mmCIF file of C-alpha atoms in Angstrom:
data_model
loop_
_atom_site.group_PDB
_atom_site.id
_atom_site.type_symbol
_atom_site.label_atom_id
_atom_site.label_comp_id
_atom_site.label_asym_id
_atom_site.label_seq_id
_atom_site.Cartn_x
_atom_site.Cartn_y
_atom_site.Cartn_z
ATOM 1 C CA GLY U 1 26.210 -4.117 15.251
ATOM 2 C CA GLY U 2 28.393 -6.964 16.309
ATOM 3 C CA THR U 3 31.635 -8.272 14.901
ATOM 4 C CA ARG U 4 31.369 -10.378 11.782
ATOM 5 C CA SER U 5 34.177 -12.904 11.589
ATOM 6 C CA SER U 6 34.677 -15.474 8.863
ATOM 7 C CA THR U 7 31.017 -15.415 7.950
ATOM 8 C CA ALA U 8 31.513 -16.191 4.292
ATOM 9 C CA PRO U 9 30.000 -19.424 3.015
ATOM 10 C CA PRO U 10 32.342 -22.097 1.654
ATOM 11 C CA SER U 11 33.335 -21.705 -1.976
ATOM 12 C CA SER U 12 32.169 -25.092 -3.202
ATOM 13 C CA PRO U 13 28.618 -26.439 -3.177
ATOM 14 C CA THR U 14 29.827 -30.007 -3.442
ATOM 15 C CA GLY U 15 28.488 -32.238 -0.717
ATOM 16 C CA ALA U 16 26.382 -29.546 0.922
ATOM 17 C CA PRO U 17 24.209 -31.455 3.369
ATOM 18 C CA ALA U 18 21.208 -29.137 3.220
ATOM 19 C CA GLY U 19 20.766 -29.388 -0.544
ATOM 20 C CA THR U 20 20.129 -32.250 -2.885
ATOM 21 C CA ARG U 21 21.409 -32.814 -6.357
ATOM 22 C CA GLY U 22 19.411 -34.693 -8.903
ATOM 23 C CA GLY U 23 20.852 -36.177 -12.037
ATOM 24 C CA ALA U 24 21.889 -33.760 -14.761
ATOM 25 C CA SER U 25 19.228 -33.453 -17.404
ATOM 26 C CA VAL U 26 19.446 -33.037 -21.163
ATOM 27 C CA VAL U 27 16.438 -30.700 -21.099
ATOM 28 C CA ALA U 28 17.330 -27.268 -22.458
ATOM 29 C CA ARG U 29 16.827 -24.544 -19.866
ATOM 30 C CA ALA U 30 15.760 -20.990 -20.410
ATOM 31 C CA TYR U 31 16.183 -18.377 -17.704
ATOM 32 C CA LEU U 32 14.037 -15.455 -16.570
ATOM 33 C CA ILE U 33 16.009 -12.997 -14.432
ATOM 34 C CA ALA U 34 14.432 -10.734 -11.822
ATOM 35 C CA GLY U 35 16.743 -7.845 -10.959
ATOM 36 C CA ALA U 36 18.490 -8.060 -14.312
ATOM 37 C CA GLY U 37 19.900 -4.541 -14.054
ATOM 38 C CA GLY U 38 21.937 -5.227 -10.926
ATOM 39 C CA MET U 39 25.430 -6.623 -10.484
ATOM 40 C CA LEU U 40 24.386 -10.252 -10.283
ATOM 41 C CA GLY U 41 21.591 -9.937 -12.835
ATOM 42 C CA THR U 42 24.028 -8.522 -15.381
ATOM 43 C CA ALA U 43 26.459 -11.335 -14.664
ATOM 44 C CA LEU U 44 23.724 -13.970 -15.027
ATOM 45 C CA VAL U 45 22.830 -12.629 -18.466
ATOM 46 C CA ARG U 46 26.488 -12.831 -19.450
ATOM 47 C CA ALA U 47 26.910 -16.336 -18.005
ATOM 48 C CA CYS U 48 23.850 -17.549 -19.908
ATOM 49 C CA GLY U 49 25.316 -16.092 -23.096
ATOM 50 C CA GLU U 50 28.587 -17.929 -22.502
ATOM 51 C CA ARG U 51 26.686 -21.206 -22.358
ATOM 52 C CA GLY U 52 24.345 -20.488 -25.237
ATOM 53 C CA LEU U 53 21.349 -20.531 -22.888
ATOM 54 C CA ARG U 54 18.279 -18.456 -23.646
ATOM 55 C CA CYS U 55 17.798 -15.707 -21.107
ATOM 56 C CA GLU U 56 15.028 -13.158 -20.656
ATOM 57 C CA ALA U 57 16.039 -10.074 -18.659
ATOM 58 C CA PRO U 58 13.047 -7.713 -18.382
ATOM 59 C CA PRO U 59 13.790 -4.153 -17.251
ATOM 60 C CA GLU U 60 13.045 -3.706 -13.576
ATOM 61 C CA ALA U 61 10.594 -0.902 -14.387
ATOM 62 C CA GLY U 62 8.299 -3.560 -15.842
ATOM 63 C CA PHE U 63 9.111 -6.358 -13.408
ATOM 64 C CA ASP U 64 8.307 -5.140 -9.898
ATOM 65 C CA ILE U 65 8.836 -8.225 -7.767
ATOM 66 C CA THR U 66 6.412 -6.947 -5.116
ATOM 67 C CA ASP U 67 3.566 -6.612 -7.648
ATOM 68 C CA THR U 68 1.749 -9.951 -7.819
ATOM 69 C CA ALA U 69 -0.142 -9.138 -11.002
ATOM 70 C CA GLU U 70 2.910 -7.798 -12.831
ATOM 71 C CA VAL U 71 5.052 -10.758 -11.823
ATOM 72 C CA GLY U 72 2.290 -13.114 -12.950
ATOM 73 C CA ASP U 73 2.104 -11.412 -16.327
ATOM 74 C CA VAL U 74 5.870 -11.560 -16.863
ATOM 75 C CA ALA U 75 6.057 -15.202 -15.787
ATOM 76 C CA GLY U 76 3.097 -16.107 -17.980
ATOM 77 C CA ALA U 77 4.614 -14.449 -21.035
ATOM 78 C CA PHE U 78 7.897 -16.229 -20.379
ATOM 79 C CA VAL U 79 6.181 -19.612 -20.119
ATOM 80 C CA ALA U 80 4.321 -18.921 -23.360
ATOM 81 C CA SER U 81 7.667 -18.272 -25.076
ATOM 82 C CA LEU U 82 9.175 -21.615 -24.086
ATOM 83 C CA GLY U 83 9.816 -23.945 -26.951
ATOM 84 C CA PRO U 84 9.294 -27.716 -27.051
ATOM 85 C CA GLY U 85 11.628 -29.383 -24.574
ATOM 86 C CA GLU U 86 12.603 -26.128 -22.856
ATOM 87 C CA ARG U 87 12.480 -25.959 -19.061
ATOM 88 C CA GLY U 88 11.992 -22.477 -17.665
ATOM 89 C CA VAL U 89 13.798 -21.239 -14.546
ATOM 90 C CA LEU U 90 13.097 -17.975 -12.713
ATOM 91 C CA VAL U 91 16.084 -16.534 -10.833
ATOM 92 C CA ASN U 92 15.596 -13.890 -8.168
ATOM 93 C CA ALA U 93 18.647 -11.629 -8.314
ATOM 94 C CA ALA U 94 16.687 -8.661 -6.969
ATOM 95 C CA ALA U 95 17.040 -7.513 -3.362
ATOM 96 C CA TYR U 96 17.101 -4.565 -1.010
ATOM 97 C CA THR U 97 20.776 -4.640 -0.039
ATOM 98 C CA ASN U 98 21.451 -1.334 1.736
ATOM 99 C CA VAL U 99 22.296 -2.727 5.167
ATOM 100 C CA GLU U 100 22.469 0.605 6.971
ATOM 101 C CA ARG U 101 19.342 2.090 5.428
ATOM 102 C CA ALA U 102 17.356 -1.055 6.187
ATOM 103 C CA GLU U 103 17.715 -0.292 9.887
ATOM 104 C CA ASP U 104 15.783 2.941 9.350
ATOM 105 C CA ASP U 105 13.391 1.537 6.758
ATOM 106 C CA PRO U 106 12.601 -2.065 7.715
ATOM 107 C CA GLU U 107 9.239 -1.917 5.955
ATOM 108 C CA THR U 108 10.875 -1.535 2.546
ATOM 109 C CA ALA U 109 13.516 -4.142 3.326
ATOM 110 C CA TYR U 110 10.886 -6.720 4.239
ATOM 111 C CA ARG U 111 8.618 -5.764 1.352
ATOM 112 C CA VAL U 112 11.378 -6.495 -1.153
ATOM 113 C CA ASN U 113 13.356 -9.239 0.560
ATOM 114 C CA GLU U 114 10.481 -11.236 2.045
ATOM 115 C CA ASP U 115 7.286 -10.298 0.200
ATOM 116 C CA GLY U 116 8.994 -9.958 -3.183
ATOM 117 C CA ALA U 117 10.704 -13.313 -2.770
ATOM 118 C CA ARG U 118 7.361 -14.919 -1.892
ATOM 119 C CA VAL U 119 5.606 -13.348 -4.880
ATOM 120 C CA LEU U 120 8.279 -14.638 -7.258
ATOM 121 C CA ALA U 121 8.353 -18.125 -5.736
ATOM 122 C CA GLU U 122 4.574 -18.457 -5.899
ATOM 123 C CA ALA U 123 4.507 -17.224 -9.485
ATOM 124 C CA ALA U 124 7.226 -19.686 -10.480
ATOM 125 C CA ARG U 125 5.396 -22.524 -8.749
ATOM 126 C CA ASP U 126 2.071 -21.671 -10.359
ATOM 127 C CA ALA U 127 3.666 -21.330 -13.800
ATOM 128 C CA GLY U 128 5.612 -24.580 -13.520
ATOM 129 C CA LEU U 129 9.001 -22.865 -13.505
ATOM 130 C CA GLY U 130 12.059 -23.796 -11.518
ATOM 131 C CA PHE U 131 13.013 -21.169 -8.946
ATOM 132 C CA VAL U 132 16.340 -19.884 -7.649
ATOM 133 C CA HIS U 133 16.583 -17.388 -4.793
ATOM 134 C CA VAL U 134 19.835 -15.627 -3.921
ATOM 135 C CA SER U 135 20.446 -14.939 -0.243
ATOM 136 C CA THR U 136 23.291 -13.800 1.985
ATOM 137 C CA ASP U 137 25.731 -14.626 4.770
ATOM 138 C CA PHE U 138 24.029 -11.871 6.797
ATOM 139 C CA VAL U 139 21.522 -14.509 7.948
ATOM 140 C CA PHE U 140 24.295 -15.514 10.393
ATOM 141 C CA ASP U 141 25.633 -13.579 13.386
ATOM 142 C CA GLY U 142 29.338 -13.793 12.602
ATOM 143 C CA ALA U 143 30.235 -15.434 15.911
ATOM 144 C CA LYS U 144 31.571 -18.620 14.363
ATOM 145 C CA HIS U 145 35.305 -18.930 13.714
ATOM 146 C CA GLY U 146 35.502 -20.360 10.225
ATOM 147 C CA ALA U 147 33.127 -20.715 7.323
ATOM 148 C CA TYR U 148 29.452 -21.370 7.937
ATOM 149 C CA SER U 149 27.855 -24.539 6.594
ATOM 150 C CA GLU U 150 24.348 -24.947 5.276
ATOM 151 C CA THR U 151 23.284 -26.729 8.463
ATOM 152 C CA ASP U 152 24.417 -23.954 10.824
ATOM 153 C CA GLU U 153 21.553 -22.197 12.575
ATOM 154 C CA PRO U 154 20.875 -18.690 11.214
ATOM 155 C CA ASN U 155 20.904 -15.810 13.686
ATOM 156 C CA PRO U 156 20.760 -12.473 11.873
ATOM 157 C CA LEU U 157 21.820 -9.360 13.753
ATOM 158 C CA SER U 158 20.521 -6.760 11.306
ATOM 159 C CA VAL U 159 17.196 -5.872 9.715
ATOM 160 C CA TYR U 160 18.734 -6.696 6.346
ATOM 161 C CA GLY U 161 19.813 -10.164 7.471
ATOM 162 C CA ALA U 162 16.480 -10.841 9.164
ATOM 163 C CA SER U 163 14.559 -9.765 6.062
ATOM 164 C CA LYS U 164 16.669 -12.033 3.861
ATOM 165 C CA LEU U 165 16.137 -14.984 6.211
ATOM 166 C CA ALA U 166 12.400 -14.273 6.141
ATOM 167 C CA GLY U 167 12.637 -14.347 2.357
ATOM 168 C CA GLU U 168 14.342 -17.743 2.395
ATOM 169 C CA ARG U 169 11.583 -19.154 4.563
ATOM 170 C CA ALA U 170 8.860 -17.611 2.420
ATOM 171 C CA VAL U 171 10.430 -19.157 -0.682
ATOM 172 C CA LEU U 172 10.637 -22.658 0.789
ATOM 173 C CA ALA U 173 7.082 -22.404 2.110
ATOM 174 C CA ALA U 174 5.868 -21.517 -1.385
ATOM 175 C CA ASP U 175 8.090 -23.984 -3.228
ATOM 176 C CA PRO U 176 9.938 -26.679 -1.227
ATOM 177 C CA GLY U 177 11.758 -27.648 -4.420
ATOM 178 C CA ALA U 178 13.366 -24.224 -4.836
ATOM 179 C CA LEU U 179 17.123 -23.634 -4.849
ATOM 180 C CA ILE U 180 18.465 -21.066 -2.366
ATOM 181 C CA VAL U 181 22.028 -19.861 -2.870
ATOM 182 C CA ARG U 182 23.659 -17.922 -0.046
ATOM 183 C CA THR U 183 26.660 -15.830 -0.979
ATOM 184 C CA ALA U 184 28.900 -13.167 0.555
ATOM 185 C CA TRP U 185 30.713 -9.887 -0.137
ATOM 186 C CA VAL U 186 29.607 -9.674 -3.755
ATOM 187 C CA PHE U 187 31.492 -7.405 -6.142
ATOM 188 C CA GLY U 188 31.330 -6.845 -9.863
ATOM 189 C CA GLU U 189 30.295 -4.460 -12.591
ATOM 190 C CA ASN U 190 27.179 -2.281 -12.603
ATOM 191 C CA GLY U 191 26.870 -1.677 -8.891
ATOM 192 C CA VAL U 192 28.220 -0.251 -5.670
ATOM 193 C CA ASN U 193 30.510 -2.613 -3.795
ATOM 194 C CA PHE U 194 33.579 -2.601 -1.555
ATOM 195 C CA PRO U 195 36.236 -2.432 -4.308
ATOM 196 C CA THR U 196 34.488 0.434 -6.112
ATOM 197 C CA LYS U 197 34.039 2.318 -2.831
ATOM 198 C CA ILE U 198 37.727 1.948 -1.963
ATOM 199 C CA LEU U 199 38.766 3.090 -5.437
ATOM 200 C CA GLY U 200 36.523 6.116 -5.117
ATOM 201 C CA PHE U 201 37.866 6.997 -1.677
ATOM 202 C CA ALA U 202 41.448 6.559 -2.922
ATOM 203 C CA ARG U 203 40.842 9.127 -5.638
ATOM 204 C CA ASP U 204 39.358 11.666 -3.224
ATOM 205 C CA ARG U 205 41.290 11.185 0.013
ATOM 206 C CA ASP U 206 44.909 11.306 1.100
ATOM 207 C CA THR U 207 44.457 8.539 3.698
ATOM 208 C CA LEU U 208 41.965 5.710 4.101
ATOM 209 C CA SER U 209 40.537 4.162 7.262
ATOM 210 C CA VAL U 210 38.870 0.763 7.102
ATOM 211 C CA VAL U 211 37.625 -1.676 9.706
ATOM 212 C CA THR U 212 39.908 -4.530 10.694
ATOM 213 C CA ASP U 213 37.460 -6.725 12.628
ATOM 214 C CA GLU U 214 35.544 -8.158 9.675
ATOM 215 C CA ALA U 215 36.498 -11.163 7.582
ATOM 216 C CA GLY U 216 34.734 -12.688 4.626
ATOM 217 C CA SER U 217 35.147 -14.150 1.165
ATOM 218 C CA PRO U 218 34.742 -11.607 -1.657
ATOM 219 C CA THR U 219 32.686 -13.149 -4.447
ATOM 220 C CA TYR U 220 32.941 -12.034 -8.071
ATOM 221 C CA THR U 221 29.493 -11.809 -9.631
ATOM 222 C CA LEU U 222 30.432 -13.712 -12.779
ATOM 223 C CA ASP U 223 31.852 -16.593 -10.733
ATOM 224 C CA LEU U 224 28.654 -16.598 -8.673
ATOM 225 C CA ALA U 225 26.457 -16.519 -11.773
ATOM 226 C CA ARG U 226 28.331 -19.420 -13.338
ATOM 227 C CA GLY U 227 28.040 -21.387 -10.100
ATOM 228 C CA ILE U 228 24.300 -20.781 -9.916
ATOM 229 C CA LEU U 229 23.832 -22.054 -13.457
ATOM 230 C CA GLU U 230 25.919 -25.130 -12.684
ATOM 231 C CA LEU U 231 23.789 -25.879 -9.628
ATOM 232 C CA VAL U 232 20.600 -25.548 -11.665
ATOM 233 C CA GLU U 233 21.943 -27.722 -14.449
ATOM 234 C CA ALA U 234 22.892 -30.345 -11.832
ATOM 235 C CA GLY U 235 19.327 -30.388 -10.509
ATOM 236 C CA ALA U 236 20.214 -28.890 -7.112
ATOM 237 C CA THR U 237 17.458 -27.991 -4.646
ATOM 238 C CA GLY U 238 17.525 -26.756 -1.070
ATOM 239 C CA VAL U 239 20.106 -24.453 0.495
ATOM 240 C CA PHE U 240 23.655 -24.119 -0.850
ATOM 241 C CA HIS U 241 26.497 -21.785 0.085
ATOM 242 C CA LEU U 242 28.480 -20.373 -2.821
ATOM 243 C CA ALA U 243 31.215 -17.768 -2.363
ATOM 244 C CA GLY U 244 34.741 -16.949 -3.447
ATOM 245 C CA SER U 245 37.648 -18.854 -1.954
ATOM 246 C CA GLY U 246 39.971 -17.235 0.536
ATOM 247 C CA SER U 247 39.153 -14.297 2.791
#
């Protein structure tokens, strides 16, 4: 509940006060993607390919982010595959994102969005990997007029938003050097999102009714994936907002 107005993060990470950017490094990076079968995971694999970066994308059936032993095995195998001079980075693109269902099943939402994030962050830390965690504008309440900044105080109104905020905190507790990227209104291939829902409704219905009290910045998964890689390559740590421009 509650009106969400202009809750999308700003489109550029430049100058974000809550994050830090180290100097760009010449070290070659290799990426391990959790949630590789989803919209963002698919886009990350593609973005890595565009840049000639090595990317491991294990099927989710063998990479349960809530299974400490399984995550440890996958991370260990990935580290063992790194070549001389390669720096490994684990990206968490997996999440429980069904906002409505989370209200009825908070246990699952927290298990994936908080516990799973913690398991991945701890595994990355223990294996010496960099870690990137993708979060959401739902950590805010939508009361602000205008885009949220990284220093704005979170105030989630939903179980989904609260579970994602808990995940952010679990990640930073496990690895203070992690990179957290908050985004908004994600759309792309290989998933259910607002554009695909509208297209489906348009095929099946004579008229459409949509809410008019929500505003945000739709974010194309490939743009988001490219931005995440650029942040990593720039040595960014801390919290950054990254979303499409406009609303």
